[in-house]
Short mmCIF file of N, CA and C in Angstrom, two decimals:
data_model
loop_
_atom_site.label_atom_id
_atom_site.label_comp_id
_atom_site.label_asym_id
_atom_site.label_seq_id
_atom_site.Cartn_x
_atom_site.Cartn_y
_atom_site.Cartn_z
N MET A 850 -11.36 -50.03 30.50
CA MET A 850 -12.73 -50.03 29.67
C MET A 850 -12.87 -51.20 28.93
N ASN A 851 -14.01 -51.79 28.81
CA ASN A 851 -14.22 -52.79 27.89
C ASN A 851 -15.00 -52.44 26.80
N ALA A 852 -15.14 -53.22 25.70
CA ALA A 852 -15.81 -52.95 24.56
C ALA A 852 -17.29 -52.36 24.85
N VAL A 853 -17.92 -52.69 25.64
CA VAL A 853 -19.40 -52.09 25.75
C VAL A 853 -19.03 -50.71 26.30
N ASN A 854 -18.17 -50.53 27.27
CA ASN A 854 -17.95 -49.33 27.90
C ASN A 854 -17.49 -48.08 26.81
N SER A 855 -16.84 -48.68 25.85
CA SER A 855 -16.28 -47.50 25.00
C SER A 855 -17.47 -47.19 23.80
N MET A 856 -18.30 -48.01 23.60
CA MET A 856 -19.65 -47.91 23.02
C MET A 856 -20.26 -46.99 23.53
N GLU A 857 -20.41 -46.88 24.81
CA GLU A 857 -21.45 -46.23 25.63
C GLU A 857 -20.68 -44.63 25.70
N GLU A 858 -19.27 -44.77 25.71
CA GLU A 858 -18.71 -43.59 25.65
C GLU A 858 -18.87 -42.64 24.35
N ILE A 859 -18.78 -43.31 23.33
CA ILE A 859 -19.33 -42.60 22.24
C ILE A 859 -20.62 -42.15 21.98
N LEU A 860 -21.47 -42.98 22.64
CA LEU A 860 -23.12 -42.53 22.68
C LEU A 860 -22.98 -41.10 23.58
N LYS A 861 -22.19 -41.30 24.75
CA LYS A 861 -22.17 -40.15 25.59
C LYS A 861 -21.73 -38.97 24.98
N LYS A 862 -20.53 -39.04 24.26
CA LYS A 862 -20.23 -38.05 23.37
C LYS A 862 -21.02 -37.26 22.36
N ILE A 863 -21.72 -38.22 21.69
CA ILE A 863 -22.61 -37.58 20.73
C ILE A 863 -23.95 -37.00 21.40
N THR A 864 -24.24 -37.42 22.39
CA THR A 864 -25.59 -36.82 23.04
C THR A 864 -25.06 -35.46 23.73
N SER A 865 -23.89 -35.43 24.34
CA SER A 865 -23.22 -34.54 25.08
C SER A 865 -23.29 -33.16 23.84
N ALA A 866 -22.58 -33.74 22.57
CA ALA A 866 -22.31 -32.58 21.41
C ALA A 866 -23.52 -32.05 21.24
N ARG A 867 -24.81 -33.01 21.10
CA ARG A 867 -25.85 -32.66 20.48
C ARG A 867 -26.79 -31.25 21.69
N GLU A 868 -26.17 -31.65 23.02
CA GLU A 868 -26.67 -30.51 23.87
C GLU A 868 -25.64 -29.29 24.16
N GLY A 869 -24.62 -29.25 23.42
CA GLY A 869 -23.58 -28.21 23.46
C GLY A 869 -22.28 -28.53 24.40
N LYS A 870 -22.52 -29.47 25.34
CA LYS A 870 -21.66 -29.75 26.30
C LYS A 870 -20.21 -30.36 25.69
N PHE A 871 -20.10 -30.69 24.77
CA PHE A 871 -18.81 -31.49 24.29
C PHE A 871 -18.35 -30.74 23.02
N ASP A 872 -17.36 -30.15 22.96
CA ASP A 872 -16.99 -29.26 21.74
C ASP A 872 -15.92 -29.97 20.84
N LEU A 873 -16.43 -30.45 19.71
CA LEU A 873 -15.62 -30.85 18.83
C LEU A 873 -15.73 -29.89 17.37
N ASN A 874 -15.81 -28.68 17.73
CA ASN A 874 -15.92 -27.83 16.57
C ASN A 874 -16.98 -28.37 15.54
N TYR A 875 -16.45 -28.96 14.24
CA TYR A 875 -17.05 -29.26 13.17
C TYR A 875 -18.04 -30.37 13.52
N ILE A 876 -17.45 -31.33 14.17
CA ILE A 876 -18.56 -32.53 14.56
C ILE A 876 -19.73 -31.90 15.43
N SER A 877 -19.43 -31.14 16.38
CA SER A 877 -20.32 -30.65 17.35
C SER A 877 -21.47 -29.89 16.54
N SER A 878 -20.98 -29.20 15.81
CA SER A 878 -22.02 -28.31 14.79
C SER A 878 -22.76 -29.18 14.06
N HIS A 879 -22.01 -30.07 13.42
CA HIS A 879 -22.90 -31.25 12.59
C HIS A 879 -23.95 -31.87 13.29
N ILE A 880 -23.70 -32.19 14.50
CA ILE A 880 -24.51 -33.30 15.40
C ILE A 880 -25.97 -32.19 15.69
N GLN A 881 -25.44 -31.09 16.07
CA GLN A 881 -26.53 -30.03 16.40
C GLN A 881 -27.25 -29.63 15.45
N ASN A 882 -27.06 -29.91 14.05
CA ASN A 882 -27.77 -29.58 13.14
C ASN A 882 -28.27 -30.75 12.36
N ILE A 883 -28.26 -31.81 13.03
CA ILE A 883 -28.98 -33.08 12.37
C ILE A 883 -30.43 -32.87 12.79
N ASP A 884 -31.50 -33.16 12.00
CA ASP A 884 -33.06 -32.93 11.95
C ASP A 884 -33.24 -33.90 13.33
N ASP A 885 -34.30 -33.58 14.21
CA ASP A 885 -34.63 -34.34 15.06
C ASP A 885 -34.91 -35.82 14.88
N GLU A 886 -35.44 -36.03 13.77
CA GLU A 886 -35.77 -37.48 13.45
C GLU A 886 -34.72 -38.24 13.15
N ASN A 887 -33.77 -37.70 12.37
CA ASN A 887 -32.38 -38.53 11.98
C ASN A 887 -31.73 -38.82 13.40
N TYR A 888 -31.72 -37.82 14.04
CA TYR A 888 -30.94 -37.83 15.43
C TYR A 888 -31.34 -38.88 16.35
N ASN A 889 -32.80 -38.95 16.42
CA ASN A 889 -33.66 -39.91 17.35
C ASN A 889 -33.25 -41.21 16.67
N TYR A 890 -33.00 -41.20 15.36
CA TYR A 890 -33.04 -42.68 14.48
C TYR A 890 -31.56 -43.13 14.90
N ILE A 891 -30.57 -42.31 14.87
CA ILE A 891 -29.11 -42.84 15.07
C ILE A 891 -28.94 -43.42 16.46
N ILE A 892 -29.58 -42.46 17.57
CA ILE A 892 -29.50 -42.80 18.98
C ILE A 892 -30.17 -44.06 19.00
N PHE A 893 -31.09 -44.35 18.55
CA PHE A 893 -32.06 -45.54 18.86
C PHE A 893 -31.08 -46.74 18.18
N ARG A 894 -30.55 -46.35 17.08
CA ARG A 894 -29.67 -47.57 16.38
C ARG A 894 -28.49 -47.88 17.16
N LEU A 895 -27.60 -46.66 17.86
CA LEU A 895 -26.56 -46.95 18.59
C LEU A 895 -26.81 -47.65 19.83
N MET A 896 -28.12 -47.45 20.47
CA MET A 896 -28.48 -48.14 21.75
C MET A 896 -28.76 -49.41 21.40
N LYS A 897 -29.51 -49.82 20.26
CA LYS A 897 -29.70 -51.28 20.04
C LYS A 897 -28.47 -52.07 19.86
N GLN A 898 -27.41 -51.31 19.07
CA GLN A 898 -26.26 -52.03 18.96
C GLN A 898 -25.51 -52.32 20.28
N ILE A 899 -25.45 -51.45 21.16
CA ILE A 899 -24.84 -51.45 22.41
C ILE A 899 -25.73 -52.76 23.07
N GLU A 900 -26.75 -52.99 23.05
CA GLU A 900 -27.56 -53.80 23.69
C GLU A 900 -27.41 -55.19 22.97
N VAL A 901 -26.94 -55.40 21.91
CA VAL A 901 -26.44 -56.73 21.16
C VAL A 901 -25.24 -57.03 21.61
N VAL A 902 -24.21 -56.00 21.66
CA VAL A 902 -22.73 -56.26 21.91
C VAL A 902 -22.67 -56.71 23.39
N LYS A 903 -23.50 -56.13 24.47
CA LYS A 903 -23.70 -56.45 25.56
C LYS A 903 -23.82 -58.07 25.89
N LYS A 904 -24.78 -58.31 24.92
CA LYS A 904 -25.16 -59.85 25.05
C LYS A 904 -23.85 -60.89 24.82
N TYR A 905 -22.82 -60.30 23.75
CA TYR A 905 -21.69 -61.29 23.44
C TYR A 905 -20.49 -60.75 24.17
N ASN A 906 -20.53 -59.60 24.84
CA ASN A 906 -19.20 -59.02 25.40
C ASN A 906 -17.90 -59.26 24.70
N PRO A 907 -17.58 -58.98 23.66
CA PRO A 907 -16.54 -59.23 22.86
C PRO A 907 -15.09 -58.32 23.41
N LYS A 908 -14.07 -58.74 23.47
CA LYS A 908 -12.76 -58.12 23.94
C LYS A 908 -12.76 -56.66 23.18
N VAL A 909 -13.02 -56.69 21.84
CA VAL A 909 -12.72 -55.44 21.09
C VAL A 909 -14.32 -55.19 20.66
N ARG A 910 -14.63 -53.81 20.52
CA ARG A 910 -15.79 -53.42 20.06
C ARG A 910 -15.88 -53.49 18.62
N PRO A 911 -17.16 -53.50 17.96
CA PRO A 911 -17.25 -53.59 16.47
C PRO A 911 -17.18 -52.20 16.22
N ALA A 912 -17.20 -51.92 15.08
CA ALA A 912 -17.39 -50.56 14.41
C ALA A 912 -18.88 -50.40 14.65
N ILE A 913 -18.88 -49.01 14.74
CA ILE A 913 -20.28 -48.28 15.06
C ILE A 913 -20.94 -48.52 13.74
N ASP A 914 -22.39 -48.77 13.84
CA ASP A 914 -23.45 -48.98 12.87
C ASP A 914 -23.24 -48.05 11.77
N PRO A 915 -23.17 -48.38 10.65
CA PRO A 915 -22.80 -47.70 9.28
C PRO A 915 -23.83 -46.60 9.29
N VAL A 916 -25.16 -46.75 9.60
CA VAL A 916 -26.09 -46.00 9.33
C VAL A 916 -25.77 -44.66 10.53
N VAL A 917 -25.50 -44.81 11.65
CA VAL A 917 -24.86 -43.94 12.51
C VAL A 917 -23.89 -43.06 11.99
N SER A 918 -22.85 -43.78 11.64
CA SER A 918 -21.50 -43.17 10.87
C SER A 918 -21.81 -42.35 9.90
N SER A 919 -22.61 -42.96 9.06
CA SER A 919 -23.26 -42.16 7.83
C SER A 919 -23.74 -40.69 8.20
N VAL A 920 -24.72 -40.84 9.03
CA VAL A 920 -25.45 -39.48 9.35
C VAL A 920 -24.45 -38.59 10.29
N LEU A 921 -23.70 -39.21 10.75
CA LEU A 921 -22.33 -38.31 11.72
C LEU A 921 -21.48 -37.78 10.75
N GLY A 922 -21.31 -38.29 9.42
CA GLY A 922 -20.50 -37.81 8.43
C GLY A 922 -19.08 -38.43 8.60
N VAL A 923 -18.96 -39.70 9.16
CA VAL A 923 -17.64 -40.15 9.20
C VAL A 923 -16.91 -40.48 8.06
N TYR A 924 -17.73 -40.88 7.11
CA TYR A 924 -17.07 -41.16 5.78
C TYR A 924 -16.78 -39.88 4.81
N SER A 925 -17.49 -38.94 5.13
CA SER A 925 -17.25 -37.54 4.28
C SER A 925 -16.29 -36.54 5.14
N GLY A 926 -15.87 -36.83 6.44
CA GLY A 926 -15.50 -35.72 6.90
C GLY A 926 -13.90 -36.12 7.39
N LEU A 927 -13.24 -36.68 6.27
CA LEU A 927 -11.48 -36.97 6.23
C LEU A 927 -10.83 -35.62 6.65
N ASP A 928 -11.13 -34.46 6.26
CA ASP A 928 -10.67 -33.30 6.68
C ASP A 928 -10.62 -33.00 8.26
N PHE A 929 -11.46 -33.79 9.15
CA PHE A 929 -11.64 -33.59 10.41
C PHE A 929 -11.30 -34.97 11.10
N SER A 930 -10.41 -35.51 10.68
CA SER A 930 -9.94 -36.88 11.03
C SER A 930 -9.62 -36.83 12.72
N GLU A 931 -9.02 -35.65 13.18
CA GLU A 931 -8.59 -35.48 14.50
C GLU A 931 -9.95 -35.62 15.36
N GLU A 932 -10.90 -34.98 14.83
CA GLU A 932 -12.37 -34.60 15.79
C GLU A 932 -12.96 -36.09 15.81
N TYR A 933 -12.87 -36.82 14.51
CA TYR A 933 -13.79 -38.29 14.53
C TYR A 933 -12.77 -38.99 15.26
N GLY A 934 -11.57 -39.11 15.20
CA GLY A 934 -10.85 -39.71 16.19
C GLY A 934 -11.01 -39.70 17.71
N THR A 935 -11.03 -38.35 18.01
CA THR A 935 -11.74 -38.14 19.35
C THR A 935 -12.86 -38.82 19.92
N LEU A 936 -13.92 -38.54 18.91
CA LEU A 936 -15.43 -39.11 19.02
C LEU A 936 -15.21 -40.60 19.12
N MET A 937 -14.38 -41.18 18.62
CA MET A 937 -14.35 -42.66 18.33
C MET A 937 -13.49 -43.53 19.31
N GLY A 938 -12.64 -42.31 20.06
CA GLY A 938 -11.83 -43.05 20.94
C GLY A 938 -10.74 -43.44 20.43
N TYR A 939 -10.05 -43.06 19.13
CA TYR A 939 -8.85 -43.78 18.63
C TYR A 939 -7.68 -43.00 19.14
N PRO A 940 -6.48 -43.51 19.41
CA PRO A 940 -5.25 -42.94 20.06
C PRO A 940 -4.90 -42.11 19.07
N LYS A 941 -4.28 -40.85 19.38
CA LYS A 941 -3.82 -39.83 18.47
C LYS A 941 -2.61 -40.52 17.63
N CYS A 942 -1.84 -41.16 18.10
CA CYS A 942 -0.81 -41.90 16.84
C CYS A 942 -1.39 -42.55 15.96
N CYS A 943 -2.78 -43.15 16.13
CA CYS A 943 -3.31 -43.88 14.97
C CYS A 943 -3.98 -42.82 14.20
N VAL A 944 -4.39 -41.90 14.83
CA VAL A 944 -5.17 -40.77 13.94
C VAL A 944 -4.14 -40.13 13.01
N GLU A 945 -2.95 -39.93 13.42
CA GLU A 945 -1.75 -39.26 12.60
C GLU A 945 -1.23 -39.96 11.68
N SER A 946 -1.22 -41.53 11.81
CA SER A 946 -0.77 -42.27 11.02
C SER A 946 -2.14 -42.44 9.69
N PHE A 947 -3.25 -42.38 9.94
CA PHE A 947 -4.30 -42.76 9.24
C PHE A 947 -4.05 -41.07 8.16
N LYS A 948 -3.80 -40.11 8.91
CA LYS A 948 -3.83 -38.77 8.23
C LYS A 948 -2.78 -38.69 7.07
N SER A 949 -1.75 -39.65 7.21
CA SER A 949 -0.58 -39.88 6.34
C SER A 949 -0.97 -40.58 5.06
N ALA A 950 -2.34 -40.83 4.96
CA ALA A 950 -2.75 -41.50 3.76
C ALA A 950 -2.57 -43.16 4.13
N ARG A 951 -2.73 -43.61 5.23
CA ARG A 951 -2.72 -44.96 5.42
C ARG A 951 -4.12 -45.37 5.75
N PHE A 952 -5.15 -45.76 4.64
CA PHE A 952 -6.33 -46.00 4.73
C PHE A 952 -6.97 -47.29 4.89
N GLY A 953 -5.97 -48.34 5.07
CA GLY A 953 -6.26 -49.66 5.32
C GLY A 953 -5.33 -50.57 5.92
N ILE A 954 -5.68 -51.71 6.23
CA ILE A 954 -4.64 -52.78 6.80
C ILE A 954 -3.54 -52.90 5.38
N ASP A 955 -2.17 -52.81 5.58
CA ASP A 955 -1.30 -52.74 4.58
C ASP A 955 -0.33 -53.65 4.86
N ALA A 956 0.88 -53.69 3.95
CA ALA A 956 1.83 -54.40 4.21
C ALA A 956 2.58 -54.59 5.51
N LYS A 957 2.63 -53.38 5.94
CA LYS A 957 3.41 -53.13 7.28
C LYS A 957 2.59 -53.90 8.50
N HIS A 958 1.25 -53.70 8.36
CA HIS A 958 0.36 -54.38 9.25
C HIS A 958 0.79 -55.84 9.31
N LEU A 959 0.64 -56.45 7.90
CA LEU A 959 0.49 -57.99 7.63
C LEU A 959 1.95 -58.57 8.18
N LYS A 960 2.99 -57.65 8.09
CA LYS A 960 4.50 -58.02 8.44
C LYS A 960 4.47 -58.08 9.95
N GLU A 961 3.76 -57.17 10.55
CA GLU A 961 3.77 -57.20 12.23
C GLU A 961 2.86 -58.37 12.40
N ALA A 962 2.00 -58.63 11.84
CA ALA A 962 1.04 -60.04 12.14
C ALA A 962 1.91 -61.24 12.10
N ASP A 963 2.65 -61.33 11.10
CA ASP A 963 3.82 -62.48 10.96
C ASP A 963 4.85 -62.55 11.96
N LYS A 964 5.07 -61.39 12.67
CA LYS A 964 5.94 -61.36 13.84
C LYS A 964 5.33 -61.97 15.14
N ILE A 965 3.73 -61.29 15.17
CA ILE A 965 3.07 -61.94 16.30
C ILE A 965 2.66 -63.33 16.42
N LYS A 966 2.73 -63.71 14.94
CA LYS A 966 2.54 -65.19 14.84
C LYS A 966 3.67 -66.00 15.59
N ASP A 967 4.88 -65.44 14.97
CA ASP A 967 6.24 -66.15 15.63
C ASP A 967 6.41 -66.02 16.94
N GLU A 968 5.97 -65.00 17.52
CA GLU A 968 5.99 -64.81 19.02
C GLU A 968 5.18 -65.49 19.90
N ILE A 969 3.84 -65.93 19.32
CA ILE A 969 2.94 -66.91 19.77
C ILE A 969 3.49 -68.12 20.01
N LYS A 970 3.96 -68.58 18.67
CA LYS A 970 4.76 -70.01 18.54
C LYS A 970 5.92 -69.92 19.45
N LYS A 971 6.70 -68.85 19.52
CA LYS A 971 7.91 -68.94 20.62
C LYS A 971 7.42 -68.88 21.88
N ASP A 972 6.43 -68.22 22.18
CA ASP A 972 5.79 -68.37 23.62
C ASP A 972 5.39 -69.70 23.91
N LYS A 973 4.69 -70.44 23.09
CA LYS A 973 4.17 -71.72 23.25
C LYS A 973 5.27 -72.83 23.74
N LEU A 974 6.54 -72.47 23.04
CA LEU A 974 7.60 -73.46 23.03
C LEU A 974 8.23 -73.30 24.64
N GLU A 975 8.40 -71.72 24.82
CA GLU A 975 9.22 -71.43 25.99
C GLU A 975 8.04 -71.82 27.20
N THR A 976 7.17 -71.72 27.12
CA THR A 976 6.24 -72.00 28.50
C THR A 976 5.49 -73.01 28.16
N ASN A 977 5.50 -73.76 27.26
CA ASN A 977 4.61 -75.00 27.34
C ASN A 977 3.17 -74.94 27.38
N LYS A 978 2.78 -73.50 26.85
CA LYS A 978 1.29 -73.24 26.90
C LYS A 978 0.84 -73.59 25.74
N ASP A 979 -0.60 -74.14 25.60
CA ASP A 979 -1.11 -74.60 24.42
C ASP A 979 -1.71 -73.17 23.86
N LEU A 980 -0.81 -72.40 22.94
CA LEU A 980 -1.63 -71.12 22.40
C LEU A 980 -1.82 -71.15 20.98
N LYS A 981 -2.25 -72.42 20.47
CA LYS A 981 -2.56 -72.79 19.27
C LYS A 981 -3.98 -72.03 18.93
N GLU A 982 -4.86 -72.05 19.90
CA GLU A 982 -6.10 -71.63 19.95
C GLU A 982 -6.13 -69.95 19.38
N LYS A 983 -4.97 -69.53 19.61
CA LYS A 983 -5.11 -67.85 18.97
C LYS A 983 -5.04 -67.98 17.58
N VAL A 984 -5.99 -67.35 16.90
CA VAL A 984 -6.24 -67.68 15.66
C VAL A 984 -6.23 -66.47 14.78
N ALA A 985 -6.70 -65.08 15.43
CA ALA A 985 -6.65 -63.98 14.64
C ALA A 985 -6.71 -62.65 15.40
N ILE A 986 -6.25 -61.65 14.71
CA ILE A 986 -5.95 -60.36 15.46
C ILE A 986 -7.33 -59.63 14.92
N ILE A 987 -8.11 -59.12 15.91
CA ILE A 987 -9.42 -58.30 15.40
C ILE A 987 -9.28 -56.98 15.94
N MET A 988 -9.86 -56.08 15.12
CA MET A 988 -10.16 -54.75 15.56
C MET A 988 -11.37 -54.24 14.65
N PRO A 989 -11.89 -53.07 15.08
CA PRO A 989 -13.17 -52.52 14.81
C PRO A 989 -12.85 -52.31 13.20
N SER A 990 -13.82 -52.70 12.06
CA SER A 990 -13.69 -52.16 10.76
C SER A 990 -13.55 -50.69 10.85
N GLY A 991 -12.63 -50.10 9.91
CA GLY A 991 -12.54 -48.82 9.84
C GLY A 991 -11.28 -48.35 10.47
N PHE A 992 -11.05 -49.06 11.72
CA PHE A 992 -10.09 -48.49 12.60
C PHE A 992 -8.58 -49.03 11.88
N ILE A 993 -7.93 -48.01 11.40
CA ILE A 993 -6.36 -48.26 11.03
C ILE A 993 -5.34 -48.00 12.04
N PRO A 994 -4.84 -48.92 12.77
CA PRO A 994 -3.89 -48.51 13.94
C PRO A 994 -2.56 -48.22 13.32
N CYS A 995 -1.75 -47.32 13.99
CA CYS A 995 -0.50 -47.09 13.61
C CYS A 995 0.36 -48.30 13.63
N SER A 996 0.07 -49.20 14.30
CA SER A 996 0.78 -50.21 14.60
C SER A 996 -0.02 -51.54 15.30
N LEU A 997 0.21 -52.77 14.76
CA LEU A 997 -0.84 -53.93 15.54
C LEU A 997 -0.49 -53.92 16.89
N LYS A 998 0.85 -53.26 17.46
CA LYS A 998 1.33 -53.56 18.81
C LYS A 998 1.07 -52.39 19.52
N CYS A 999 0.41 -51.27 19.06
CA CYS A 999 0.06 -49.79 19.71
C CYS A 999 -0.48 -49.98 21.24
N GLU A 1000 0.04 -49.80 22.08
CA GLU A 1000 -0.16 -50.05 23.66
C GLU A 1000 -1.61 -49.31 23.78
N GLU A 1001 -1.54 -48.17 23.33
CA GLU A 1001 -2.77 -47.51 23.68
C GLU A 1001 -4.04 -47.80 22.91
N ALA A 1002 -3.79 -48.36 21.48
CA ALA A 1002 -5.21 -48.95 20.96
C ALA A 1002 -5.41 -50.28 21.70
N TRP A 1003 -4.52 -51.20 22.21
CA TRP A 1003 -4.91 -52.26 23.33
C TRP A 1003 -5.60 -51.94 24.27
N LYS A 1004 -5.08 -50.88 25.11
CA LYS A 1004 -5.77 -50.40 26.29
C LYS A 1004 -7.02 -49.93 25.94
N ARG A 1005 -7.31 -49.47 24.91
CA ARG A 1005 -8.66 -48.76 24.55
C ARG A 1005 -9.77 -49.99 24.06
N ASN A 1006 -9.31 -51.18 23.98
CA ASN A 1006 -10.29 -52.38 23.48
C ASN A 1006 -10.30 -52.12 21.73
N LEU A 1007 -9.35 -51.76 21.46
CA LEU A 1007 -9.38 -51.66 19.98
C LEU A 1007 -8.97 -52.66 18.93
N ILE A 1008 -7.83 -53.46 19.76
CA ILE A 1008 -7.04 -54.64 19.25
C ILE A 1008 -7.08 -55.61 20.14
N ASP A 1009 -7.03 -56.83 19.58
CA ASP A 1009 -6.80 -58.12 20.46
C ASP A 1009 -6.66 -59.21 19.80
N ILE A 1010 -5.95 -60.18 20.47
CA ILE A 1010 -5.65 -61.47 19.63
C ILE A 1010 -6.82 -62.33 20.17
N VAL A 1011 -7.73 -63.24 19.23
CA VAL A 1011 -8.64 -63.95 19.80
C VAL A 1011 -8.57 -65.60 19.73
N SER A 1012 -9.00 -66.29 20.31
CA SER A 1012 -8.96 -67.77 20.18
C SER A 1012 -9.96 -68.15 19.26
N TYR A 1013 -10.13 -69.55 18.86
CA TYR A 1013 -11.05 -69.89 18.01
C TYR A 1013 -12.36 -69.58 18.33
N ASN A 1014 -12.80 -70.04 19.71
CA ASN A 1014 -13.84 -69.95 20.16
C ASN A 1014 -14.60 -68.35 20.12
N GLU A 1015 -13.56 -67.66 20.51
CA GLU A 1015 -13.96 -65.98 20.59
C GLU A 1015 -14.24 -65.46 19.18
N TYR A 1016 -13.40 -66.12 18.44
CA TYR A 1016 -13.50 -65.86 16.91
C TYR A 1016 -15.08 -65.96 16.26
N LEU A 1017 -15.32 -67.25 16.69
CA LEU A 1017 -16.65 -67.57 16.26
C LEU A 1017 -17.90 -66.95 17.00
N THR A 1018 -17.66 -66.24 18.22
CA THR A 1018 -18.50 -65.43 18.82
C THR A 1018 -18.66 -64.23 18.15
N ILE A 1019 -17.51 -63.80 17.96
CA ILE A 1019 -17.36 -62.50 16.91
C ILE A 1019 -18.08 -62.46 15.73
N GLN A 1020 -18.22 -63.89 14.90
CA GLN A 1020 -19.09 -63.88 13.84
C GLN A 1020 -20.24 -64.17 14.08
N LYS A 1021 -20.76 -64.74 15.30
CA LYS A 1021 -22.38 -64.71 15.51
C LYS A 1021 -22.68 -63.24 15.82
N LEU A 1022 -21.71 -62.54 16.36
CA LEU A 1022 -22.12 -61.13 17.01
C LEU A 1022 -22.53 -60.26 15.53
N GLU A 1023 -21.49 -60.56 14.77
CA GLU A 1023 -21.89 -59.80 13.40
C GLU A 1023 -23.00 -60.24 12.62
N GLU A 1024 -23.31 -61.44 12.81
CA GLU A 1024 -24.48 -61.82 12.03
C GLU A 1024 -25.60 -61.23 12.77
N GLU A 1025 -25.87 -61.17 14.03
CA GLU A 1025 -26.91 -60.75 14.75
C GLU A 1025 -27.10 -59.13 14.60
N LEU A 1026 -25.95 -58.61 14.37
CA LEU A 1026 -26.09 -56.93 14.04
C LEU A 1026 -26.58 -56.58 12.79
N PHE A 1027 -26.27 -57.66 11.76
CA PHE A 1027 -26.78 -57.41 10.50
C PHE A 1027 -28.48 -57.76 10.59
N LYS A 1028 -28.86 -58.72 11.15
CA LYS A 1028 -30.13 -58.97 11.15
C LYS A 1028 -30.95 -57.87 12.09
N VAL A 1029 -30.44 -57.19 13.28
CA VAL A 1029 -31.22 -56.49 14.14
C VAL A 1029 -31.04 -54.79 13.41
N LEU A 1030 -29.82 -54.92 12.72
CA LEU A 1030 -29.78 -53.48 12.14
C LEU A 1030 -29.30 -53.58 10.74
N PRO A 1031 -30.30 -53.78 9.67
CA PRO A 1031 -30.02 -53.97 8.50
C PRO A 1031 -29.41 -52.56 7.83
N HIS A 1032 -28.67 -52.85 7.03
CA HIS A 1032 -28.04 -51.42 6.23
C HIS A 1032 -27.69 -51.87 4.90
N PHE A 1033 -27.44 -50.86 4.13
CA PHE A 1033 -26.93 -51.03 2.84
C PHE A 1033 -25.44 -50.45 2.39
N HIS A 1034 -25.01 -50.25 3.15
CA HIS A 1034 -23.63 -49.57 3.10
C HIS A 1034 -22.46 -50.49 2.54
N GLY A 1035 -21.94 -50.15 1.54
CA GLY A 1035 -21.15 -51.38 0.70
C GLY A 1035 -19.80 -51.67 1.28
N ALA A 1036 -19.29 -50.64 2.26
CA ALA A 1036 -18.03 -50.53 2.61
C ALA A 1036 -18.14 -51.40 4.10
N TYR A 1037 -19.21 -51.92 4.59
CA TYR A 1037 -19.27 -52.45 6.00
C TYR A 1037 -19.97 -53.96 5.57
N ASN A 1038 -19.27 -54.73 4.91
CA ASN A 1038 -19.54 -56.18 4.84
C ASN A 1038 -19.30 -56.95 6.28
N GLU A 1039 -18.24 -56.27 7.12
CA GLU A 1039 -18.18 -56.82 8.42
C GLU A 1039 -17.73 -55.81 9.40
N TYR A 1040 -18.24 -56.09 10.60
CA TYR A 1040 -17.97 -54.98 11.77
C TYR A 1040 -16.56 -55.10 12.08
N TYR A 1041 -15.97 -56.17 12.18
CA TYR A 1041 -14.41 -56.20 12.50
C TYR A 1041 -13.37 -56.47 11.23
N GLU A 1042 -12.45 -55.71 11.28
CA GLU A 1042 -10.97 -56.30 10.45
C GLU A 1042 -10.57 -57.49 11.33
N LYS A 1043 -10.19 -58.35 10.38
CA LYS A 1043 -9.52 -59.85 10.99
C LYS A 1043 -8.54 -60.05 10.49
N ILE A 1044 -7.26 -60.29 10.90
CA ILE A 1044 -6.19 -60.46 10.51
C ILE A 1044 -5.88 -62.28 11.13
N LEU A 1045 -6.13 -62.95 10.12
CA LEU A 1045 -5.97 -64.42 10.60
C LEU A 1045 -4.40 -64.79 10.74
N LEU A 1046 -4.11 -65.54 11.72
CA LEU A 1046 -2.88 -66.05 12.37
C LEU A 1046 -2.62 -67.50 11.95
N LEU A 1047 -3.43 -68.14 11.29
CA LEU A 1047 -3.39 -69.65 11.00
C LEU A 1047 -2.33 -69.90 9.78
#
């Protein structure tokens, strides 16, 4: 599954929940109760976001448009984190970690990032590869992994290490998303969490 596929899967879950074909209890009920105008608006925004993401084809999907997330109740539904984790395609281990009050990138994540940086340097020395271009660990904003090395999160295109050129592409993608889908959500200054490895 690539970044675009994972976003299309979220769209499919939302539309299926609306039709009563995807049961997430609270979220499904919430989605079914969104009035038609707001529902059509968030579907339009999510489809527009997918269209922009296809153009850049990043390794990791960006955070879902904050207007969509707000209408879906992502920010206010902390009591239903397992359901929202299922909707967003997050691994269970990461959802459990989040439920333990791990709400942001913390010191343990940064310690892991230092180890990853050392492993990249070591790999460069052992294999004589030029890995200096690997400049950042990226993940969707709002996704807090149980570990930066969580295999399931990597498989689901929620974490990756990017080169300098890929990092620039991510920044261009974010800029275009802000232009195409303007919003005023204060928590979303960026669509990606970035941990620099420089």
